[in-house]
């Protein structure tokens, strides 16, 4: 039934669980697997400080570089997890609003399943940015699995 799966990652334990579910689904269904990491274009200070990373005050470009480096690590880890299970994975990185980009990208690649973690990053991010998983469920026309811890 599912031939193309998109998993959204953000480096949180919730997205790690989503990754494992996505890899299992892709292996079982022999589906194409895509992993997407989106750095929110509104980079807030709490994202940086929650992760214990420092950058010069107010330097948004530096924040984006730090978040891009984190994205590379998360996507590299996703490749390792998938490879260990004999699953190939195509990784993607974007900057923008994850609530929009996950849904838009799923349509672009014609995914028939989206898998997201139930929560990510800090609760303060969630307050300011809104729940990504809730937004994806609300706006996606395809089956979406929310993986809970």
Short mmCIF file of N, CA, C and O in Angstrom, two decimals:
data_model
loop_
_atom_site.label_atom_id
_atom_site.label_comp_id
_atom_site.label_asym_id
_atom_site.label_seq_id
_atom_site.Cartn_x
_atom_site.Cartn_y
_atom_site.Cartn_z
N UNK A 1 0.82 -1.19 0.00
CA UNK A 1 0.00 0.00 0.00
C UNK A 1 0.87 1.26 0.00
O UNK A 1 0.69 2.12 -0.83
N UNK A 2 1.81 1.38 0.92
CA UNK A 2 2.68 2.56 0.97
C UNK A 2 3.95 2.26 0.19
O UNK A 2 4.68 1.35 0.52
N UNK A 3 4.21 3.08 -0.81
CA UNK A 3 5.39 2.88 -1.65
C UNK A 3 6.42 3.99 -1.52
O UNK A 3 7.56 3.83 -1.91
N UNK A 4 6.02 5.14 -0.97
CA UNK A 4 6.94 6.24 -0.78
C UNK A 4 6.64 6.89 0.57
O UNK A 4 5.56 7.42 0.78
N UNK A 5 7.63 6.82 1.47
CA UNK A 5 7.45 7.28 2.84
C UNK A 5 8.35 8.49 3.09
O UNK A 5 9.52 8.49 2.72
N UNK A 6 7.78 9.49 3.77
CA UNK A 6 8.54 10.66 4.20
C UNK A 6 8.55 10.70 5.72
O UNK A 6 7.49 10.66 6.34
N UNK A 7 9.74 10.75 6.30
CA UNK A 7 9.87 10.92 7.75
C UNK A 7 10.49 12.28 8.00
O UNK A 7 11.48 12.66 7.38
N UNK A 8 9.87 13.03 8.93
CA UNK A 8 10.37 14.34 9.30
C UNK A 8 11.24 14.20 10.54
O UNK A 8 10.83 13.57 11.52
N UNK A 9 12.42 14.77 10.48
CA UNK A 9 13.38 14.65 11.59
C UNK A 9 13.78 16.02 12.10
O UNK A 9 13.86 16.98 11.34
N UNK A 10 14.05 16.09 13.42
CA UNK A 10 14.55 17.34 14.00
C UNK A 10 15.63 17.11 15.05
O UNK A 10 16.06 18.04 15.71
N UNK A 11 16.07 15.87 15.19
CA UNK A 11 17.12 15.57 16.16
C UNK A 11 16.62 15.27 17.56
O UNK A 11 17.41 14.93 18.43
N UNK A 12 15.33 15.37 17.79
CA UNK A 12 14.77 15.08 19.10
C UNK A 12 14.59 13.57 19.29
O UNK A 12 14.57 12.81 18.31
N UNK A 13 14.44 13.12 20.54
CA UNK A 13 14.15 11.69 20.76
C UNK A 13 12.85 11.25 20.08
O UNK A 13 12.74 10.11 19.64
N UNK A 14 11.90 12.17 19.94
CA UNK A 14 10.64 11.84 19.29
C UNK A 14 10.86 11.54 17.80
O UNK A 14 10.28 10.61 17.25
N UNK A 15 11.71 12.34 17.17
CA UNK A 15 11.96 12.10 15.75
C UNK A 15 12.84 10.87 15.56
O UNK A 15 12.75 10.20 14.53
N UNK A 16 13.67 10.54 16.55
CA UNK A 16 14.46 9.31 16.49
C UNK A 16 13.52 8.10 16.46
O UNK A 16 13.72 7.17 15.68
N UNK A 17 12.49 8.14 17.28
CA UNK A 17 11.50 7.06 17.27
C UNK A 17 10.77 7.00 15.94
O UNK A 17 10.52 5.92 15.40
N UNK A 18 10.43 8.17 15.39
CA UNK A 18 9.77 8.22 14.09
C UNK A 18 10.67 7.62 13.01
O UNK A 18 10.20 6.91 12.12
N UNK A 19 11.96 7.91 13.08
CA UNK A 19 12.91 7.36 12.13
C UNK A 19 12.89 5.83 12.15
O UNK A 19 12.83 5.19 11.11
N UNK A 20 12.92 5.25 13.34
CA UNK A 20 12.92 3.79 13.45
C UNK A 20 11.63 3.18 12.90
O UNK A 20 11.67 2.15 12.22
N UNK A 21 10.51 3.82 13.15
CA UNK A 21 9.24 3.33 12.60
C UNK A 21 9.27 3.44 11.08
O UNK A 21 8.85 2.51 10.37
N UNK A 22 9.76 4.56 10.57
CA UNK A 22 9.83 4.76 9.12
C UNK A 22 10.73 3.73 8.44
O UNK A 22 10.38 3.18 7.39
N UNK A 23 11.87 3.47 9.04
CA UNK A 23 12.79 2.47 8.48
C UNK A 23 12.13 1.09 8.48
O UNK A 23 12.20 0.36 7.49
N UNK A 24 11.47 0.74 9.58
CA UNK A 24 10.76 -0.55 9.64
C UNK A 24 9.68 -0.63 8.57
O UNK A 24 9.56 -1.66 7.88
N UNK A 25 8.88 0.42 8.43
CA UNK A 25 7.82 0.43 7.41
C UNK A 25 8.41 0.31 6.01
O UNK A 25 7.88 -0.43 5.18
N UNK A 26 9.48 1.04 5.75
CA UNK A 26 10.10 0.99 4.43
C UNK A 26 10.65 -0.42 4.14
O UNK A 26 10.50 -0.92 3.02
N UNK A 27 11.25 -1.04 5.16
CA UNK A 27 11.80 -2.39 4.97
C UNK A 27 10.67 -3.39 4.72
O UNK A 27 10.72 -4.18 3.78
N UNK A 28 9.64 -3.35 5.54
CA UNK A 28 8.53 -4.29 5.43
C UNK A 28 7.80 -4.14 4.09
O UNK A 28 7.43 -5.13 3.45
N UNK A 29 7.61 -2.91 3.68
CA UNK A 29 6.81 -2.64 2.47
C UNK A 29 7.65 -2.46 1.21
O UNK A 29 7.11 -2.17 0.14
N UNK A 30 8.98 -2.57 1.36
CA UNK A 30 9.88 -2.34 0.23
C UNK A 30 9.60 -0.97 -0.40
O UNK A 30 9.51 -0.85 -1.63
N UNK A 31 9.44 0.02 0.45
CA UNK A 31 9.08 1.36 0.01
C UNK A 31 10.30 2.26 -0.09
O UNK A 31 11.31 2.04 0.58
N UNK A 32 10.18 3.29 -0.90
CA UNK A 32 11.21 4.33 -1.00
C UNK A 32 11.08 5.21 0.25
O UNK A 32 9.98 5.62 0.61
N UNK A 33 12.21 5.49 0.89
CA UNK A 33 12.20 6.27 2.13
C UNK A 33 12.94 7.59 1.94
O UNK A 33 14.07 7.62 1.46
N UNK A 34 12.28 8.67 2.35
CA UNK A 34 12.86 10.00 2.33
C UNK A 34 12.87 10.54 3.76
O UNK A 34 11.89 10.38 4.49
N UNK A 35 13.97 11.19 4.14
CA UNK A 35 14.06 11.85 5.44
C UNK A 35 14.24 13.34 5.18
O UNK A 35 15.08 13.75 4.37
N UNK A 36 13.45 14.15 5.88
CA UNK A 36 13.49 15.60 5.71
C UNK A 36 13.79 16.28 7.03
O UNK A 36 13.12 16.01 8.03
N UNK A 37 14.79 17.14 7.02
CA UNK A 37 15.11 17.98 8.17
C UNK A 37 14.89 19.42 7.75
O UNK A 37 15.46 19.88 6.76
N UNK A 38 14.03 20.12 8.49
CA UNK A 38 13.73 21.51 8.18
C UNK A 38 14.23 22.39 9.32
O UNK A 38 13.87 22.18 10.47
N UNK A 39 15.07 23.36 8.98
CA UNK A 39 15.46 24.38 9.94
C UNK A 39 14.46 25.52 9.79
O UNK A 39 14.28 26.05 8.69
N UNK A 40 13.79 25.83 10.88
CA UNK A 40 12.78 26.89 10.83
C UNK A 40 13.45 28.21 10.49
O UNK A 40 14.50 28.54 11.04
N UNK A 41 12.87 28.95 9.59
CA UNK A 41 13.46 30.22 9.15
C UNK A 41 13.40 31.28 10.25
O UNK A 41 14.11 32.27 10.19
N UNK A 42 12.58 31.09 11.23
CA UNK A 42 12.55 31.98 12.39
C UNK A 42 13.32 31.26 13.49
O UNK A 42 12.78 30.50 14.26
N UNK A 43 14.64 31.46 13.48
CA UNK A 43 15.49 30.78 14.45
C UNK A 43 15.42 31.56 15.75
O UNK A 43 15.81 32.71 15.82
N UNK A 44 14.91 30.89 16.80
CA UNK A 44 14.78 31.57 18.09
C UNK A 44 15.97 31.24 18.98
O UNK A 44 16.59 30.20 18.84
N UNK A 45 16.27 32.13 19.90
CA UNK A 45 17.40 31.94 20.80
C UNK A 45 17.27 30.65 21.60
O UNK A 45 18.26 29.97 21.84
N UNK A 46 16.06 30.29 21.99
CA UNK A 46 15.93 29.10 22.82
C UNK A 46 16.32 27.82 22.08
O UNK A 46 16.75 26.86 22.70
N UNK A 47 16.21 27.78 20.75
CA UNK A 47 16.66 26.61 20.01
C UNK A 47 18.15 26.41 20.21
O UNK A 47 18.62 25.31 20.39
N UNK A 48 18.87 27.51 20.14
CA UNK A 48 20.31 27.44 20.27
C UNK A 48 20.69 27.09 21.70
O UNK A 48 21.48 26.19 21.95
N UNK A 49 20.13 27.79 22.65
CA UNK A 49 20.54 27.59 24.04
C UNK A 49 20.02 26.28 24.62
O UNK A 49 20.67 25.68 25.47
N UNK A 50 18.87 25.77 24.16
CA UNK A 50 18.39 24.45 24.59
C UNK A 50 19.38 23.37 24.19
O UNK A 50 19.49 22.34 24.83
N UNK A 51 20.08 23.58 23.11
CA UNK A 51 21.01 22.57 22.59
C UNK A 51 22.42 22.80 23.13
O UNK A 51 23.34 22.09 22.78
N UNK A 52 22.61 23.84 23.93
CA UNK A 52 23.92 24.08 24.51
C UNK A 52 24.93 24.64 23.53
O UNK A 52 26.13 24.51 23.70
N UNK A 53 24.45 25.28 22.47
CA UNK A 53 25.33 25.85 21.45
C UNK A 53 25.28 27.36 21.60
O UNK A 53 24.23 27.93 21.85
N UNK A 54 26.42 28.01 21.46
CA UNK A 54 26.40 29.47 21.56
C UNK A 54 26.80 30.08 20.23
O UNK A 54 27.54 29.49 19.45
N UNK A 55 26.28 31.26 19.99
CA UNK A 55 26.61 32.01 18.78
C UNK A 55 26.57 33.48 19.15
O UNK A 55 25.92 33.86 20.11
N UNK A 56 27.27 34.31 18.39
CA UNK A 56 27.23 35.75 18.68
C UNK A 56 25.80 36.27 18.71
O UNK A 56 24.97 35.86 17.89
N UNK A 57 25.51 37.10 19.67
CA UNK A 57 24.17 37.65 19.85
C UNK A 57 23.65 38.27 18.55
O UNK A 57 24.31 39.08 17.93
N UNK A 58 22.47 37.83 18.13
CA UNK A 58 21.80 38.44 16.99
C UNK A 58 22.32 38.04 15.63
O UNK A 58 21.85 38.57 14.63
N UNK A 59 23.25 37.14 15.53
CA UNK A 59 23.78 36.77 14.24
C UNK A 59 22.98 35.59 13.67
O UNK A 59 23.30 34.43 13.89
N UNK A 60 21.93 35.92 12.91
CA UNK A 60 21.02 34.90 12.39
C UNK A 60 21.74 33.97 11.43
O UNK A 60 21.49 32.76 11.43
N UNK A 61 22.67 34.47 10.62
CA UNK A 61 23.40 33.60 9.70
C UNK A 61 24.18 32.53 10.46
O UNK A 61 24.23 31.37 10.04
N UNK A 62 24.79 32.92 11.57
CA UNK A 62 25.53 31.95 12.38
C UNK A 62 24.57 30.92 12.95
O UNK A 62 24.88 29.72 12.97
N UNK A 63 23.40 31.34 13.40
CA UNK A 63 22.41 30.40 13.92
C UNK A 63 22.02 29.39 12.84
O UNK A 63 21.93 28.19 13.10
N UNK A 64 21.77 29.88 11.63
CA UNK A 64 21.40 28.99 10.54
C UNK A 64 22.53 28.01 10.22
O UNK A 64 22.28 26.83 9.96
N UNK A 65 23.76 28.47 10.27
CA UNK A 65 24.90 27.58 10.02
C UNK A 65 24.98 26.49 11.10
O UNK A 65 25.25 25.33 10.79
N UNK A 66 24.75 26.88 12.34
CA UNK A 66 24.77 25.91 13.44
C UNK A 66 23.66 24.89 13.25
O UNK A 66 23.88 23.68 13.38
N UNK A 67 22.47 25.35 12.90
CA UNK A 67 21.34 24.45 12.71
C UNK A 67 21.54 23.57 11.47
O UNK A 67 21.16 22.41 11.46
N UNK A 68 22.17 24.12 10.44
CA UNK A 68 22.47 23.32 9.24
C UNK A 68 23.46 22.21 9.58
O UNK A 68 23.34 21.08 9.10
N UNK A 69 24.44 22.52 10.41
CA UNK A 69 25.40 21.49 10.83
C UNK A 69 24.70 20.40 11.63
O UNK A 69 24.97 19.21 11.45
N UNK A 70 23.77 20.79 12.49
CA UNK A 70 22.99 19.79 13.24
C UNK A 70 22.18 18.94 12.27
O UNK A 70 22.10 17.72 12.43
N UNK A 71 21.58 19.57 11.28
CA UNK A 71 20.79 18.82 10.29
C UNK A 71 21.64 17.77 9.59
O UNK A 71 21.20 16.63 9.40
N UNK A 72 22.85 18.14 9.22
CA UNK A 72 23.74 17.19 8.56
C UNK A 72 24.02 15.99 9.46
O UNK A 72 24.04 14.85 8.99
N UNK A 73 24.23 16.24 10.74
CA UNK A 73 24.48 15.14 11.69
C UNK A 73 23.26 14.23 11.81
O UNK A 73 23.37 13.01 11.81
N UNK A 74 22.09 14.84 11.93
CA UNK A 74 20.86 14.06 12.07
C UNK A 74 20.60 13.23 10.82
O UNK A 74 20.26 12.04 10.90
N UNK A 75 20.78 13.83 9.65
CA UNK A 75 20.54 13.10 8.41
C UNK A 75 21.58 12.02 8.18
O UNK A 75 21.26 10.93 7.68
N UNK A 76 22.82 12.26 8.57
CA UNK A 76 23.86 11.24 8.49
C UNK A 76 23.51 10.06 9.40
O UNK A 76 23.67 8.90 9.02
N UNK A 77 23.03 10.38 10.59
CA UNK A 77 22.60 9.32 11.52
C UNK A 77 21.44 8.52 10.91
O UNK A 77 21.41 7.29 11.02
N UNK A 78 20.52 9.20 10.25
CA UNK A 78 19.39 8.52 9.60
C UNK A 78 19.89 7.55 8.54
O UNK A 78 19.37 6.43 8.41
N UNK A 79 20.90 7.97 7.79
CA UNK A 79 21.48 7.09 6.77
C UNK A 79 22.08 5.84 7.41
O UNK A 79 21.93 4.72 6.89
N UNK A 80 22.75 6.01 8.55
CA UNK A 80 23.34 4.87 9.26
C UNK A 80 22.27 3.91 9.77
O UNK A 80 22.40 2.69 9.63
N UNK A 81 21.22 4.46 10.38
CA UNK A 81 20.14 3.63 10.91
C UNK A 81 19.48 2.83 9.79
O UNK A 81 19.26 1.63 9.91
N UNK A 82 19.18 3.51 8.69
CA UNK A 82 18.55 2.84 7.55
C UNK A 82 19.47 1.78 6.97
O UNK A 82 19.04 0.64 6.70
N UNK A 83 20.73 2.12 6.79
CA UNK A 83 21.70 1.18 6.23
C UNK A 83 21.83 -0.08 7.09
O UNK A 83 21.91 -1.19 6.56
N UNK A 84 21.83 0.11 8.41
CA UNK A 84 21.92 -1.04 9.32
C UNK A 84 20.76 -2.00 9.15
O UNK A 84 20.87 -3.19 9.46
N UNK A 85 19.64 -1.49 8.66
CA UNK A 85 18.45 -2.32 8.44
C UNK A 85 18.28 -2.73 6.98
O UNK A 85 17.26 -3.29 6.60
N UNK A 86 19.28 -2.40 6.16
CA UNK A 86 19.23 -2.77 4.75
C UNK A 86 18.27 -1.92 3.93
O UNK A 86 17.78 -2.34 2.89
N UNK A 87 18.01 -0.71 4.40
CA UNK A 87 17.07 0.20 3.72
C UNK A 87 17.84 1.39 3.19
O UNK A 87 18.66 1.98 3.89
N UNK A 88 17.57 1.74 1.94
CA UNK A 88 18.19 2.96 1.41
C UNK A 88 17.28 4.15 1.76
O UNK A 88 16.07 4.00 1.87
N UNK A 89 17.92 5.29 1.94
CA UNK A 89 17.18 6.48 2.35
C UNK A 89 17.71 7.67 1.57
O UNK A 89 18.91 7.76 1.30
N UNK A 90 16.81 8.55 1.18
CA UNK A 90 17.17 9.78 0.48
C UNK A 90 16.94 10.91 1.46
O UNK A 90 15.85 11.06 2.00
N UNK A 91 18.00 11.70 1.72
CA UNK A 91 17.89 12.75 2.72
C UNK A 91 17.72 14.12 2.06
O UNK A 91 18.23 14.36 0.97
N UNK A 92 17.01 14.99 2.78
CA UNK A 92 16.72 16.32 2.27
C UNK A 92 16.84 17.32 3.42
O UNK A 92 16.46 17.02 4.55
N UNK A 93 17.30 18.52 3.09
CA UNK A 93 17.44 19.60 4.06
C UNK A 93 16.80 20.85 3.48
O UNK A 93 17.03 21.18 2.31
N UNK A 94 15.99 21.53 4.29
CA UNK A 94 15.35 22.76 3.84
C UNK A 94 15.33 23.78 4.98
O UNK A 94 15.40 23.42 6.15
N UNK A 95 15.20 25.04 4.60
CA UNK A 95 15.01 26.11 5.56
C UNK A 95 13.64 26.72 5.29
O UNK A 95 13.32 27.06 4.15
N UNK A 96 12.84 26.83 6.32
CA UNK A 96 11.50 27.39 6.18
C UNK A 96 10.65 26.98 7.37
O UNK A 96 11.18 26.59 8.42
N UNK A 97 9.37 27.03 7.21
CA UNK A 97 8.46 26.63 8.27
C UNK A 97 8.17 25.13 8.10
O UNK A 97 7.56 24.72 7.11
N UNK A 98 8.58 24.30 9.07
CA UNK A 98 8.38 22.86 8.91
C UNK A 98 6.91 22.48 8.79
O UNK A 98 6.58 21.49 8.13
N UNK A 99 6.02 23.27 9.39
CA UNK A 99 4.59 22.95 9.30
C UNK A 99 4.11 22.99 7.86
O UNK A 99 3.25 22.21 7.48
N UNK A 100 4.68 23.86 7.06
CA UNK A 100 4.31 23.96 5.65
C UNK A 100 5.16 23.05 4.77
O UNK A 100 4.65 22.36 3.89
N UNK A 101 6.47 23.07 5.02
CA UNK A 101 7.39 22.37 4.12
C UNK A 101 7.22 20.86 4.14
O UNK A 101 7.39 20.21 3.11
N UNK A 102 6.90 20.29 5.29
CA UNK A 102 6.72 18.83 5.34
C UNK A 102 5.56 18.42 4.44
O UNK A 102 5.68 17.50 3.63
N UNK A 103 4.46 19.12 4.54
CA UNK A 103 3.29 18.81 3.71
C UNK A 103 3.59 19.09 2.24
O UNK A 103 3.33 18.25 1.38
N UNK A 104 4.15 20.27 1.96
CA UNK A 104 4.47 20.62 0.57
C UNK A 104 5.44 19.64 -0.06
O UNK A 104 5.26 19.21 -1.20
N UNK A 105 6.47 19.26 0.70
CA UNK A 105 7.47 18.34 0.16
C UNK A 105 6.88 16.95 -0.04
O UNK A 105 7.22 16.28 -1.02
N UNK A 106 6.00 16.53 0.85
CA UNK A 106 5.36 15.21 0.67
C UNK A 106 4.57 15.18 -0.64
O UNK A 106 4.56 14.16 -1.34
N UNK A 107 3.94 16.29 -0.97
CA UNK A 107 3.21 16.38 -2.24
C UNK A 107 4.17 16.40 -3.42
O UNK A 107 3.93 15.74 -4.44
N UNK A 108 5.28 17.13 -3.27
CA UNK A 108 6.26 17.23 -4.35
C UNK A 108 6.84 15.86 -4.72
O UNK A 108 7.02 15.56 -5.90
N UNK A 109 7.16 15.05 -3.71
CA UNK A 109 7.75 13.74 -4.00
C UNK A 109 6.69 12.66 -4.17
O UNK A 109 7.01 11.50 -4.41
N UNK A 110 5.43 13.04 -4.01
CA UNK A 110 4.29 12.12 -4.13
C UNK A 110 4.36 10.99 -3.11
O UNK A 110 4.14 9.81 -3.42
N UNK A 111 4.69 11.37 -1.88
CA UNK A 111 4.69 10.39 -0.79
C UNK A 111 3.26 9.94 -0.52
O UNK A 111 2.31 10.69 -0.75
N UNK A 112 3.12 8.72 -0.05
CA UNK A 112 1.79 8.26 0.33
C UNK A 112 1.71 7.98 1.83
O UNK A 112 0.69 7.51 2.32
N UNK A 113 2.79 8.29 2.56
CA UNK A 113 2.80 8.17 4.01
C UNK A 113 3.80 9.16 4.58
O UNK A 113 4.92 9.27 4.09
N UNK A 114 3.36 9.91 5.61
CA UNK A 114 4.25 10.80 6.35
C UNK A 114 4.35 10.25 7.77
O UNK A 114 3.34 9.87 8.36
N UNK A 115 5.56 10.24 8.30
CA UNK A 115 5.77 9.81 9.68
C UNK A 115 6.49 10.94 10.41
O UNK A 115 7.52 11.42 9.95
N UNK A 116 5.91 11.37 11.54
CA UNK A 116 6.49 12.43 12.35
C UNK A 116 6.46 12.03 13.82
O UNK A 116 5.64 11.20 14.23
N UNK A 117 7.35 12.61 14.60
CA UNK A 117 7.33 12.41 16.04
C UNK A 117 6.21 13.23 16.66
O UNK A 117 5.76 14.23 16.08
N UNK A 118 5.77 12.82 17.83
CA UNK A 118 4.65 13.52 18.47
C UNK A 118 5.05 14.88 19.00
O UNK A 118 4.20 15.73 19.23
N UNK A 119 6.32 15.07 19.20
CA UNK A 119 6.81 16.34 19.73
C UNK A 119 8.26 16.45 19.33
O UNK A 119 8.89 15.47 18.97
N UNK A 120 8.78 17.64 19.42
CA UNK A 120 10.18 17.82 19.09
C UNK A 120 10.71 19.00 19.85
O UNK A 120 10.00 19.60 20.65
N UNK A 121 11.95 19.29 19.67
CA UNK A 121 12.61 20.42 20.30
C UNK A 121 12.03 20.75 21.67
O UNK A 121 11.52 19.90 22.37
N UNK A 122 12.05 21.99 22.08
CA UNK A 122 11.59 22.32 23.43
C UNK A 122 10.13 22.74 23.45
O UNK A 122 9.54 23.08 22.43
N UNK A 123 9.55 22.72 24.63
CA UNK A 123 8.16 23.13 24.77
C UNK A 123 7.99 24.61 24.44
O UNK A 123 6.95 25.04 23.97
N UNK A 124 9.02 25.41 24.67
CA UNK A 124 8.95 26.83 24.34
C UNK A 124 8.89 27.01 22.83
O UNK A 124 8.12 27.85 22.33
N UNK A 125 9.66 26.23 22.08
CA UNK A 125 9.56 26.26 20.62
C UNK A 125 8.14 25.94 20.19
O UNK A 125 7.59 26.57 19.30
N UNK A 126 7.57 24.93 20.81
CA UNK A 126 6.23 24.50 20.45
C UNK A 126 5.23 25.62 20.70
O UNK A 126 4.32 25.85 19.90
N UNK A 127 5.41 26.35 21.81
CA UNK A 127 4.53 27.47 22.13
C UNK A 127 4.62 28.54 21.04
O UNK A 127 3.61 29.03 20.56
N UNK A 128 5.83 28.91 20.65
CA UNK A 128 6.01 29.97 19.67
C UNK A 128 5.70 29.53 18.24
O UNK A 128 5.16 30.27 17.46
N UNK A 129 6.08 28.33 17.89
CA UNK A 129 6.00 27.89 16.51
C UNK A 129 4.78 27.03 16.21
O UNK A 129 4.43 26.83 15.05
N UNK A 130 4.14 26.48 17.22
CA UNK A 130 3.01 25.60 17.01
C UNK A 130 3.47 24.18 16.82
O UNK A 130 4.62 23.91 16.51
N UNK A 131 2.60 23.26 17.06
CA UNK A 131 2.94 21.86 16.93
C UNK A 131 3.06 21.46 15.46
O UNK A 131 2.10 21.55 14.71
N UNK A 132 4.23 21.02 15.10
CA UNK A 132 4.46 20.59 13.72
C UNK A 132 3.61 19.37 13.41
O UNK A 132 2.93 19.32 12.37
N UNK A 133 3.61 18.38 14.29
CA UNK A 133 2.85 17.15 14.01
C UNK A 133 1.36 17.44 13.86
O UNK A 133 0.71 16.91 12.96
N UNK A 134 0.81 18.30 14.72
CA UNK A 134 -0.61 18.64 14.62
C UNK A 134 -0.91 19.34 13.29
O UNK A 134 -1.92 19.05 12.64
N UNK A 135 -0.04 20.24 12.89
CA UNK A 135 -0.24 20.96 11.65
C UNK A 135 -0.16 20.02 10.44
O UNK A 135 -0.96 20.14 9.51
N UNK A 136 0.79 19.09 10.46
CA UNK A 136 0.93 18.15 9.35
C UNK A 136 -0.33 17.30 9.23
O UNK A 136 -0.88 17.13 8.13
N UNK A 137 -0.82 16.80 10.35
CA UNK A 137 -2.05 15.99 10.32
C UNK A 137 -3.21 16.81 9.78
O UNK A 137 -4.00 16.33 8.97
N UNK A 138 -3.30 18.04 10.22
CA UNK A 138 -4.42 18.90 9.82
C UNK A 138 -4.39 19.25 8.34
O UNK A 138 -5.43 19.32 7.68
N UNK A 139 -3.19 19.46 7.78
CA UNK A 139 -3.10 19.97 6.42
C UNK A 139 -2.73 18.94 5.35
O UNK A 139 -2.81 19.24 4.17
N UNK A 140 -2.32 17.76 5.75
CA UNK A 140 -1.93 16.75 4.78
C UNK A 140 -3.14 15.96 4.29
O UNK A 140 -4.04 15.65 5.06
N UNK A 141 -3.11 15.65 3.01
CA UNK A 141 -4.18 14.83 2.43
C UNK A 141 -3.83 13.35 2.41
O UNK A 141 -4.62 12.54 1.96
N UNK A 142 -2.63 13.01 2.90
CA UNK A 142 -2.22 11.61 2.88
C UNK A 142 -2.12 11.06 4.31
O UNK A 142 -2.13 11.80 5.27
N UNK A 143 -2.03 9.77 4.39
CA UNK A 143 -1.91 9.11 5.69
C UNK A 143 -0.70 9.63 6.44
O UNK A 143 0.38 9.74 5.88
N UNK A 144 -0.92 9.95 7.70
CA UNK A 144 0.16 10.46 8.55
C UNK A 144 0.17 9.67 9.84
O UNK A 144 -0.87 9.52 10.49
N UNK A 145 1.33 9.20 10.21
CA UNK A 145 1.52 8.49 11.47
C UNK A 145 2.27 9.41 12.42
O UNK A 145 3.33 9.94 12.06
N UNK A 146 1.72 9.59 13.61
CA UNK A 146 2.43 10.31 14.66
C UNK A 146 2.97 9.28 15.62
O UNK A 146 2.20 8.51 16.21
N UNK A 147 4.27 9.26 15.77
CA UNK A 147 4.92 8.28 16.64
C UNK A 147 5.10 8.93 18.01
O UNK A 147 5.72 9.97 18.15
N UNK A 148 4.55 8.28 19.01
CA UNK A 148 4.64 8.79 20.38
C UNK A 148 5.72 8.02 21.12
O UNK A 148 5.98 6.87 20.84
N UNK A 149 6.33 8.67 22.10
CA UNK A 149 7.36 7.99 22.91
C UNK A 149 6.72 6.98 23.80
O UNK A 149 5.66 7.13 24.31
#
